[in-house]
XYZ file of C-alpha atoms in Angstrom:
580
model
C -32.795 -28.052 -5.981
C -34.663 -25.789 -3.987
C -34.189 -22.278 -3.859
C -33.124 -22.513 -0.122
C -30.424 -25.171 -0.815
C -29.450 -23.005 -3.800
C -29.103 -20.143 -0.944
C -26.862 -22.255 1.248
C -24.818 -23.682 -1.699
C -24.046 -20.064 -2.654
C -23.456 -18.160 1.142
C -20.767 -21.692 1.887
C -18.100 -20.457 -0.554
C -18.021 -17.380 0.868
C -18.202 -17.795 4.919
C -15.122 -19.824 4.205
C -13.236 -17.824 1.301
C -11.853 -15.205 4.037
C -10.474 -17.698 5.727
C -8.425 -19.488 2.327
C -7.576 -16.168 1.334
C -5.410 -14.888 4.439
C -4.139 -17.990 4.380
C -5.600 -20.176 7.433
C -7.176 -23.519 6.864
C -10.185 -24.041 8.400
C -9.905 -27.396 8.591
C -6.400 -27.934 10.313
C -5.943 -28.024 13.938
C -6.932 -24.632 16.377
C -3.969 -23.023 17.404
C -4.211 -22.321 21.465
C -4.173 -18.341 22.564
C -1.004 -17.681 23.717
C 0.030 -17.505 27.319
C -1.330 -13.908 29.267
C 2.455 -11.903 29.866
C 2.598 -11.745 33.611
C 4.247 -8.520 33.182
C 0.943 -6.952 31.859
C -1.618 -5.712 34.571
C -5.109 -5.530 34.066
C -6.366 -2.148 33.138
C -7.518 -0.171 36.189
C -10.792 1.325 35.076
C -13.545 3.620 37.749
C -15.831 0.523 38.088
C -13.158 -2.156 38.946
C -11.881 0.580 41.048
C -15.038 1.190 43.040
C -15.957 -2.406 43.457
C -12.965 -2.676 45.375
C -13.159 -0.135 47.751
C -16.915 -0.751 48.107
C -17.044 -3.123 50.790
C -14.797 -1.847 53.119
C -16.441 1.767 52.955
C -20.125 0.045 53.354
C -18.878 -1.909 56.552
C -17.122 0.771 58.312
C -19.827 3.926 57.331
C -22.964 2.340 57.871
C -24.825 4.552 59.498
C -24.135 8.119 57.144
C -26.226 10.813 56.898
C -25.921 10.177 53.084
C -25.803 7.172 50.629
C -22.242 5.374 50.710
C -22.809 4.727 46.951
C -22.314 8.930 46.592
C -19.279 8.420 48.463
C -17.935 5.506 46.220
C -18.736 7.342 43.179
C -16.864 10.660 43.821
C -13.646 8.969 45.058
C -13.458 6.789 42.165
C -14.228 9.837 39.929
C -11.621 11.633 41.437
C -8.827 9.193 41.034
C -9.885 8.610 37.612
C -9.615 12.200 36.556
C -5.878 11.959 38.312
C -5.423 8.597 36.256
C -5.278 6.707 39.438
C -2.407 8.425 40.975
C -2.476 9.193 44.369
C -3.923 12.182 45.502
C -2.317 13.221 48.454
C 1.525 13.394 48.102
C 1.882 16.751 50.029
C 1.384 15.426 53.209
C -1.681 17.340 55.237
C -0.982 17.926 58.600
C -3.151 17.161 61.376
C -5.695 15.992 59.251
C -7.802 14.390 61.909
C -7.575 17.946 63.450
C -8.598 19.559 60.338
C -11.393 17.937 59.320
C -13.034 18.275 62.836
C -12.480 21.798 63.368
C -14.040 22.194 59.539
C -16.859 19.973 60.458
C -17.874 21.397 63.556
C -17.751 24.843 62.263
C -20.799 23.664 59.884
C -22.188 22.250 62.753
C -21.638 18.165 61.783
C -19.769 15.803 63.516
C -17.200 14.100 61.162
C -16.563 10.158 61.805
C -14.416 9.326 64.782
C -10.349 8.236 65.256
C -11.585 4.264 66.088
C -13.577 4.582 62.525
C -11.003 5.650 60.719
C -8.101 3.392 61.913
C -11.034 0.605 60.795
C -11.228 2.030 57.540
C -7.453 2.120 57.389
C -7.559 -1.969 57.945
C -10.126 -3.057 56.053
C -8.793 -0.752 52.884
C -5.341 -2.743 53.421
C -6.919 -5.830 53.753
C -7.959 -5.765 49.595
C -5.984 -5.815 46.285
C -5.934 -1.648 45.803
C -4.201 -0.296 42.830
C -3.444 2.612 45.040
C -2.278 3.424 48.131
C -4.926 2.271 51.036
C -3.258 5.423 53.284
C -4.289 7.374 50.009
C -7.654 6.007 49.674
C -7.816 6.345 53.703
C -7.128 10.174 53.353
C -9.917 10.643 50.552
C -12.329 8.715 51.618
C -11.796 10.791 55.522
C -11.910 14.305 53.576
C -15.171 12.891 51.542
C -17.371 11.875 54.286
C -16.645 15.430 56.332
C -17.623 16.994 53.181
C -20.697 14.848 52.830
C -21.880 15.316 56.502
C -21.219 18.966 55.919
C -23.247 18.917 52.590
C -26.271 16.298 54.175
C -26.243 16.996 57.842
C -26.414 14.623 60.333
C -29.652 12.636 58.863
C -30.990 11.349 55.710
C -32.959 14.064 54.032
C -36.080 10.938 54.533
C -35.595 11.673 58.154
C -37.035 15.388 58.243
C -38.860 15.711 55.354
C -40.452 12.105 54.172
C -41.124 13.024 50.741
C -38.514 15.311 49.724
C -36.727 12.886 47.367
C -39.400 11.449 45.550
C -40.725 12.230 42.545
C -39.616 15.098 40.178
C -37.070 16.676 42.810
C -36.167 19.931 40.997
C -32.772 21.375 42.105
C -31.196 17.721 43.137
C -27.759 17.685 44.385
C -25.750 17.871 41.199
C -22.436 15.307 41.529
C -20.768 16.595 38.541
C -20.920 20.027 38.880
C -19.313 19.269 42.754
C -16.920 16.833 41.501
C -15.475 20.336 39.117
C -15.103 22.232 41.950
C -13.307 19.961 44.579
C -11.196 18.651 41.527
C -10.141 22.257 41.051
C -9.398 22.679 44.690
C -7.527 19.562 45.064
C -5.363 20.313 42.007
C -4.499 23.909 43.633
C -3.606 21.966 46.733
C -1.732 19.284 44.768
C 0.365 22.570 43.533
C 1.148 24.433 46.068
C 0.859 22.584 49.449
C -0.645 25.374 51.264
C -3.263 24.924 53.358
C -5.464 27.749 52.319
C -6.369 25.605 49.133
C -7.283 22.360 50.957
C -9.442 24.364 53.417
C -11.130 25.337 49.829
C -11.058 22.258 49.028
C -13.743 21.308 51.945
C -15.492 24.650 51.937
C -16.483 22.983 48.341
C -19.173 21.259 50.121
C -20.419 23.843 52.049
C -23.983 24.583 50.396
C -24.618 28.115 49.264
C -28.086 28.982 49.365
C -29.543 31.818 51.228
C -31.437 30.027 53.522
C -28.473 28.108 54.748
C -25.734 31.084 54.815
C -27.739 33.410 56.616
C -28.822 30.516 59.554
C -25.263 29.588 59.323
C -24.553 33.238 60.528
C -27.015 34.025 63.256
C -25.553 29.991 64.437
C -21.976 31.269 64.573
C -22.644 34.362 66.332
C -25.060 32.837 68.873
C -22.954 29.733 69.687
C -20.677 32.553 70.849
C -22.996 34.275 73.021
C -25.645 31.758 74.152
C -23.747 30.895 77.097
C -23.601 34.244 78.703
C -26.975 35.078 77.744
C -28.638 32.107 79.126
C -26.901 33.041 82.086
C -28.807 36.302 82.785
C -31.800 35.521 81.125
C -35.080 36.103 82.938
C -38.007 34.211 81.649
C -40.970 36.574 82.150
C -43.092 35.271 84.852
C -45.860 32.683 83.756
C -49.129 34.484 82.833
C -52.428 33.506 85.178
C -54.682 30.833 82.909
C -56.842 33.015 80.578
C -55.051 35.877 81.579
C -54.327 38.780 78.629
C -52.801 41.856 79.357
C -53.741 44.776 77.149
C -52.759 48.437 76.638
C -53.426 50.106 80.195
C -53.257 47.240 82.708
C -50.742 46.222 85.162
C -48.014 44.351 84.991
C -45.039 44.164 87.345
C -42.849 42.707 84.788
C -43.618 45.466 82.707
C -39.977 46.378 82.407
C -38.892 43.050 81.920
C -40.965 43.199 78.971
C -39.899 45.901 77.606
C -36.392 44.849 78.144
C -37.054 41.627 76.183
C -38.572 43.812 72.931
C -35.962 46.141 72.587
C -33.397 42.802 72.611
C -35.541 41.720 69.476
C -35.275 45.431 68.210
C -38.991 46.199 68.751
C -39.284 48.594 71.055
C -36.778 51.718 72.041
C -38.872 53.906 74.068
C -38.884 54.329 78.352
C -39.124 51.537 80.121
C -42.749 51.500 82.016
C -42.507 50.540 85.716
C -45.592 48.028 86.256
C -48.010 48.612 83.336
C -48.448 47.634 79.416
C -48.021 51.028 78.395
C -49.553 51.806 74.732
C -45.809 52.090 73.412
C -45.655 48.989 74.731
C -48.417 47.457 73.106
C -47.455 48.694 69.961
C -44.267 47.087 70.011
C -45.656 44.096 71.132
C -47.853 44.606 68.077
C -44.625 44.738 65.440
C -42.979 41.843 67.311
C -46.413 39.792 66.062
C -46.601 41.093 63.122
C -43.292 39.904 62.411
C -43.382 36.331 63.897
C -46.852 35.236 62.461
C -48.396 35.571 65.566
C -52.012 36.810 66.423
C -51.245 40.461 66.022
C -53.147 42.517 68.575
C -50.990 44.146 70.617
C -51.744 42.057 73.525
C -49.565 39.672 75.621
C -51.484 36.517 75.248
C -50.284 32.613 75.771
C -48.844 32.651 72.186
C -47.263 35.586 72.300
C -45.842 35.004 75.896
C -44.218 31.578 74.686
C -42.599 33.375 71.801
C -40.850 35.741 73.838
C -40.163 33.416 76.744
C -37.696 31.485 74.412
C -34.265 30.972 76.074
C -30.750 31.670 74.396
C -30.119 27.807 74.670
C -33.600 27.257 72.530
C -32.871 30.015 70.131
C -29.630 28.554 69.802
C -30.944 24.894 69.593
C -33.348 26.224 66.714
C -31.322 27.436 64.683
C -29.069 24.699 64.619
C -31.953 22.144 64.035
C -33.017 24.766 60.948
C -29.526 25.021 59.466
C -30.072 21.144 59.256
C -33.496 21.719 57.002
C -31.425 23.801 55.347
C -29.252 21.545 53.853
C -32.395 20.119 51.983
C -32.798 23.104 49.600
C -30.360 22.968 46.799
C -27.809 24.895 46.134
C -29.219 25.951 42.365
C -32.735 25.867 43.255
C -34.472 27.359 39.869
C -34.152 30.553 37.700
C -37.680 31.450 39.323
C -38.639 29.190 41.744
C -41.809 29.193 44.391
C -41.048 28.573 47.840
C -43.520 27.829 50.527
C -42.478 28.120 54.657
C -45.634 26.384 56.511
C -44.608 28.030 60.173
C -44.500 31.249 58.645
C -47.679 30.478 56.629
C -46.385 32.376 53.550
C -45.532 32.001 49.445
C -42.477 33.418 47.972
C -41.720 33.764 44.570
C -38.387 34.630 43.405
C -36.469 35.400 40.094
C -32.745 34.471 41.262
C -31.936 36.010 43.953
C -34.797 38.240 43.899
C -38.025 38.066 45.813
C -40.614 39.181 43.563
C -43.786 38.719 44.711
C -45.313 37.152 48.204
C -48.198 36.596 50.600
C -49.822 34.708 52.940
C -51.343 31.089 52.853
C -53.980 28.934 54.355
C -52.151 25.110 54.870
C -53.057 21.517 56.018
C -54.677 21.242 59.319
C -52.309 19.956 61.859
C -52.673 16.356 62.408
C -53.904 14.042 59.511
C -54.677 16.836 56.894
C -51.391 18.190 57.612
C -49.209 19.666 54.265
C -46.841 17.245 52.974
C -43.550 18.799 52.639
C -42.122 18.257 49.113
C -40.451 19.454 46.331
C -42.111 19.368 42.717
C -42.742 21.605 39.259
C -45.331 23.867 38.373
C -46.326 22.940 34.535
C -50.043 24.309 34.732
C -52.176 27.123 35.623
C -55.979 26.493 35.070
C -58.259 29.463 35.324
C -62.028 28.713 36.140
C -61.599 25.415 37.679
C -63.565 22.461 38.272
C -62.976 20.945 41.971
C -62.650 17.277 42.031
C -63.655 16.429 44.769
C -61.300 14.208 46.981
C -63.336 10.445 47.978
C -62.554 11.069 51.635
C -64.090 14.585 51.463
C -66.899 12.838 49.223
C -67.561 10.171 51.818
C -66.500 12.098 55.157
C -68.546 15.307 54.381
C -70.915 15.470 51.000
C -72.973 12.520 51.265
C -74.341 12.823 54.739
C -75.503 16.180 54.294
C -76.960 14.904 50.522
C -78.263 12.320 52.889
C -80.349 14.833 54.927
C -80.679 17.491 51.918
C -80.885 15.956 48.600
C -80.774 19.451 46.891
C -77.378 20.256 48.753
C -75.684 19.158 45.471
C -77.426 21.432 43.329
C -77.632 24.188 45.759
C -73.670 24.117 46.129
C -72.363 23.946 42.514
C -71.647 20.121 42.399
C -71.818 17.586 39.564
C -72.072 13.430 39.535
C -69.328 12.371 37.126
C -68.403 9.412 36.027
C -64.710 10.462 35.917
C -63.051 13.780 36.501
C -62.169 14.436 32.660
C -63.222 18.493 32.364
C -65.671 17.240 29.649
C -67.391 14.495 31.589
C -71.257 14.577 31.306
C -72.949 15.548 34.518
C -75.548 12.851 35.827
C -79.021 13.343 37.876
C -79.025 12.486 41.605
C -80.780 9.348 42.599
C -80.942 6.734 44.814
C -78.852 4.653 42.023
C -76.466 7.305 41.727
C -76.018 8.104 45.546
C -75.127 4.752 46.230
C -73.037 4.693 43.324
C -71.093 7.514 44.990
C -70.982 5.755 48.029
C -69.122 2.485 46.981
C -66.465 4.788 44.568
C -68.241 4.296 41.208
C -68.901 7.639 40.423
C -67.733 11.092 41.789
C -68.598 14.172 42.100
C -67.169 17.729 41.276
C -67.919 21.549 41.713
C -68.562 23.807 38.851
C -66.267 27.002 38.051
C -67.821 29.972 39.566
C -67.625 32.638 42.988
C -69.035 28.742 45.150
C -65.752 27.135 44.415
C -63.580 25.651 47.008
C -60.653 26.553 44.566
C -61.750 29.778 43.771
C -60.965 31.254 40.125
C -57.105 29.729 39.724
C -54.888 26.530 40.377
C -51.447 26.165 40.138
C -50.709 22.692 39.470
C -47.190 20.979 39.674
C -48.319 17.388 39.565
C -47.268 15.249 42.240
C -48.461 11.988 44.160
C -50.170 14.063 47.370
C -53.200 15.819 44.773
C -51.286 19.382 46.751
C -51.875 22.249 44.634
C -52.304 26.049 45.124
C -55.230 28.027 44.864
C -57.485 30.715 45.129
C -60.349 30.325 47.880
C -63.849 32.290 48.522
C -62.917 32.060 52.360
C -60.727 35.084 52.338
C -61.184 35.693 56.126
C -59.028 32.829 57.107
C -55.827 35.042 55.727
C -56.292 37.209 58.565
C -55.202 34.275 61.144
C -52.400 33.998 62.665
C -52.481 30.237 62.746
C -53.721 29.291 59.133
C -53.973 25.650 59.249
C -57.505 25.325 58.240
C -57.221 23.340 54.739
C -57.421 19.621 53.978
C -53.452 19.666 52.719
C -53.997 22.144 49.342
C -52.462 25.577 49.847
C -54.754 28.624 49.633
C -53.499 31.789 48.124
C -54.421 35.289 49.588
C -53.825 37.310 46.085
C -54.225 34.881 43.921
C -54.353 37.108 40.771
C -50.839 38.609 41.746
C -49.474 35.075 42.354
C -51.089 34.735 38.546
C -49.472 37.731 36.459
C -46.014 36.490 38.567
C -46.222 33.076 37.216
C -47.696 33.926 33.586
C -45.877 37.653 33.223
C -42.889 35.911 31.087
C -45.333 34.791 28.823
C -47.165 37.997 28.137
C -49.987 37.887 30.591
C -51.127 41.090 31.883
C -52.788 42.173 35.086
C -56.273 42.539 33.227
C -55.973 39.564 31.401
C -55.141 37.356 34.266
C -58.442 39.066 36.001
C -60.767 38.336 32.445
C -59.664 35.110 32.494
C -60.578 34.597 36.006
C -63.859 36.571 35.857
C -65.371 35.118 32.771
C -65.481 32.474 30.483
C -65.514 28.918 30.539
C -62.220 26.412 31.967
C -59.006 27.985 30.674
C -55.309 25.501 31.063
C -52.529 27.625 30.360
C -49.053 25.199 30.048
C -46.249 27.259 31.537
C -43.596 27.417 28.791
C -40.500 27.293 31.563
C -41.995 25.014 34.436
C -41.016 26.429 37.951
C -39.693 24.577 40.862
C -41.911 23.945 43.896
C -40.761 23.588 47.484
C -43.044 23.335 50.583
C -41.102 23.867 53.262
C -41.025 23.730 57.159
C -38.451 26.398 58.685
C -39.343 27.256 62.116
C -36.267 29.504 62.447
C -35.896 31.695 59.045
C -34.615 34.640 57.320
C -37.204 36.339 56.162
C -36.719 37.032 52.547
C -38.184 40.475 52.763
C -35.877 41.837 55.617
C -33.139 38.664 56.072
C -33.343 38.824 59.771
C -33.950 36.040 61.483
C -37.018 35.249 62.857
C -38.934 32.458 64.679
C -41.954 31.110 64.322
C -44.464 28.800 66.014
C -44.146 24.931 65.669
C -47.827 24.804 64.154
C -46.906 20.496 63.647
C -45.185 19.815 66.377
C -41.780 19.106 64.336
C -39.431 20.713 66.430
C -38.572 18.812 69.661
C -38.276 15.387 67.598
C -36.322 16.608 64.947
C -33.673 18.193 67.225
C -33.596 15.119 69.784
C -32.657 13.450 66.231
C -30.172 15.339 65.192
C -28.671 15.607 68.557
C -28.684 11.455 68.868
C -27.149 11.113 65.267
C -24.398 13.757 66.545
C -23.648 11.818 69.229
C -23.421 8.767 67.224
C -26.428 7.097 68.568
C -28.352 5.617 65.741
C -31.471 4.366 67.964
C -34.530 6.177 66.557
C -37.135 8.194 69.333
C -40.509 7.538 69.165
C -42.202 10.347 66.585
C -45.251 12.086 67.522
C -48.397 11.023 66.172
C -48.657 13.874 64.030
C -45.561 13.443 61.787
């Protein structure tokens, strides 16, 4: 016998031994299963429990400003954690009332009476385990909270890239499902009202940006009307026209009437000229609102202040919206960009520590991507790889008409961007290797490159990045749009010894590094959230007042034509401008 039928003879006797020995024959008839007790129901469990209700909630909210599937999963969490009990026997009155008032006071429109008596039907019209005027009620009170949380459109809407990739700070479910929980419990209790009001301002988000717009929207949706009522534009300035300190104006009062409304200016008021008092103050108000700051009234500066209550008001509301993208819990320390007012922030909680201006994505096609990422990386002494539509768009016609212009400028022929990649001669082989993609080229560490002597790298799919730059001049613009998308710093070593100080890094050792020596990648031991942002209307971290700022990409109009249609309930998307 072999010693596999020896195998099988042996494992045989002992498949079927259990079997003997408990007393069952293997070889008489199967017994049939017993017949289910009709008096046992199936065991209710969060998924059966949100396949149910899914349908109906897809076909009456189809159009929220936030995935239904968020929706699904926190009401099915919720009745789980109340083991499927209903959660509203103290009965809320005027709910519908509620809800609204609480909506609008965030400045979201909650779904309408017609919605909800659909909801109402198409939750009876399924096998719920509880009861559909239950899952009605929590399903109303979830969607006001999640158009109070998200706005009135999808994050994708505003900012395209905002929720891909790393996403540092994302809206964290679990940590909101404790706190409503909480609330509704207290509620549950007591029956007052004070505790389901809590229970909605639970979705109210929290960061700065958001509470202090929130503010300055409260207090001018009170006054806007009046004030648009006795506002008067200053008149329209002749083309080319710039009034300076000393020269007439006959709305020179007006003028100063306007600056001291904006708190820049508390001196006499001049009867027909641009008194120097009056150019100074027209000098802070510039200063202040990233405009060219001169002291003169110019176009720019004319616009600014010709901004009606109603478009102040408008603003704000469209920025409370952007608001909503930053999360609540945005980082320990965490770097914030603001494109309109062309400045870096860096913050340790709730501290700003350290700030200055930037140089951004030209308007149009090189315009900054707005996006959220992490900083992992500072590299001192860095090569520039150069970008193929830079390559191909800029470098190799002038290499065609100056063959030295390589040389001359600090570049290298790679044949891949690794930072030990051996450099290769120019030639007519190699140029036209550069021109179908083959091979690229890069610029040397030193004073000639475009990235100066630091990067700050938080990897992401748009090559963005900060840096240093050799074109310090630029920082003195008031409209700084002048890169190809990258973000240039104006201190760069300070921006350094902010990001690196937790790890021992000193103000003279950031500048060594930077001076001297070759390539130099420093991991940052606790990576720090990125957001590039686009706040038109903001509270400037250094002062929290709010202040407004030019629409250097033409976001503005769209964006609050969009919220304004999704409002309304009109889901028909406007045309967006060319530049978006």
């Amino acid at each position: 016998m072999s010693l596999a039928m020896k195998a099988i003879a042996w494992i045989i006797p002992l498949v079927w031994l259990p079997l003997f020995v408990n007393g069952a024959n293997p070889l008489s008839p199967v017994a049939t299963e017993a017949e289910p007790d009709p008096e046992l129901e199936p065991v209710l469990t969060a998924e059966i429990l949100a396949d149910t209700i899914a349908s109906p909630i897809r076909a009456v909210l189809k159009d929220t400003p936030y995935e239904p599937g968020a929706l699904i999963e926190l009401a099915t969490q919720l009745y789980a954690r109340a083991e499927f009990q209903p959660l509203w026997e103290q009965k809320i009155d005027d709910l519908a009332t509620r809800l609204s008032r609480f909506a609008e006071r965030e400045g979201v429109s909650p779904i309408g009476q017609a919605s909800r008596d659909e909801l109402m039907r198409a939750l009876e019209s399924t096998e719920l385990a509880v009861p559909a005027a239950d899952m009605a009620t929590t399903v109303c009170v979830l969607d006001a909270g999640l158009r109070v949380r998200f706005g009135q459109v999808r994050p994708n809407e505003l900012w395209a890239h905002w929720d891909r990739g790393d996403t540092p700070g994302s809206f964290d479910n679990e940590t909101r499902l404790d706190d409503i929980h909480q609330q509704l419990n207290a509620w549950q209790t007591t029956g007052n009202g004070l505790e389901f009001d809590n229970l909605l301002t639970a979705f109210v988000p929290t960061h700065w940006i958001y509470r202090q717009l929130h503010a300055e929207w409260m207090v001018r949706k009170e006054t806007a009307a009046a004030e648009q009522e006795s506002f008067a534009p200053l008149p329209e300035l002749e083309p080319g026209k710039y009034l300076r300190a000393g020269d007439g104006f006959a709305s020179a009062a007006l003028l100063a009437g306007r600056l001291k409304e904006e708190g820049f200016y508390d001196g006499e008021t001049p009867e027909s000229t641009v008194t120097k008092e009056l150019s100074d103050a027209l000098l802070l108000y510039q200063q202040a609102h990233n405009l060219k700051a001169d002291g003169i009234l110019g176009p720019d500066t004319h616009a600014a202040l010709n901004r009606s209550p109603a478009r102040k008001l408008e603003l704000v509301h469209l920025n409370l919206q952007r608001a909503r993208l930053m999360p609540d819990a945005p980082g320990k320390r965490y770097v914030m960009v603001n494109l309109p007012s062309g400045e870096v922030y860096g913050f340790n909680g709730p501290k700003l520590e350290v700030s200055m201006r930037v140089v951004f994505g030209k308007s149009g096609a090189r315009s900054t991507p707005l996006f959220r990422e992490t900083m992992r990386y500072v590299v001192f002494r860095p090569y520039w790889n150069v970008p193929d539509s830079i390559l191909q768009g800029e470098i190799l016609p002038k290499v065609a008409r100056d063959p030295s212009y390589l040389s001359r400028n600090g570049y290298e022929i790679v044949r891949s961007f690794d930072w030990n990649a051996r450099p290769l001669p120019l030639s007519r082989s190699t140029f036209w290797a550069l021109k179908d993609g083959t091979l690229k080229i890069r610029q040397t560490p030193g004073r000639h490159n475009a990235l100066g002597a630091v990067k700050f790298l938080f990897p992401n799919d748009h090559s963005v990045y900060l840096h240093d730059t050799p074109e310090d001049h630029l920082f003195s613009q008031s409209e700084r749009d002048f890169s190809h998308g990258c973000i240039r710093l104006e201190k760069p070593a300070a921006f350094a010894e902010w990001v690196l100080g937790p790890q021992g890094w000193s103000k003279d050792r950031v500048a060594q590094a930077m001076r001297r020596g070759s390539r130099n990648s420093v991991t940052i031991e606790e990576p720090i959230p990125v957001y590039v942002t686009y706040f038109t209307a903001f509270p400037h971290p250094e002062t929290k007042e709010i202040r407004h700022y030019f629409d250097i990409y033409g976001r503005d109009d769209y964006e609050a034509k969009l919220v304004k249609h999704r409002a309304s309930g009109n889901q028909v998307l406007i045309a967006k401008p060319i530049a978006q």
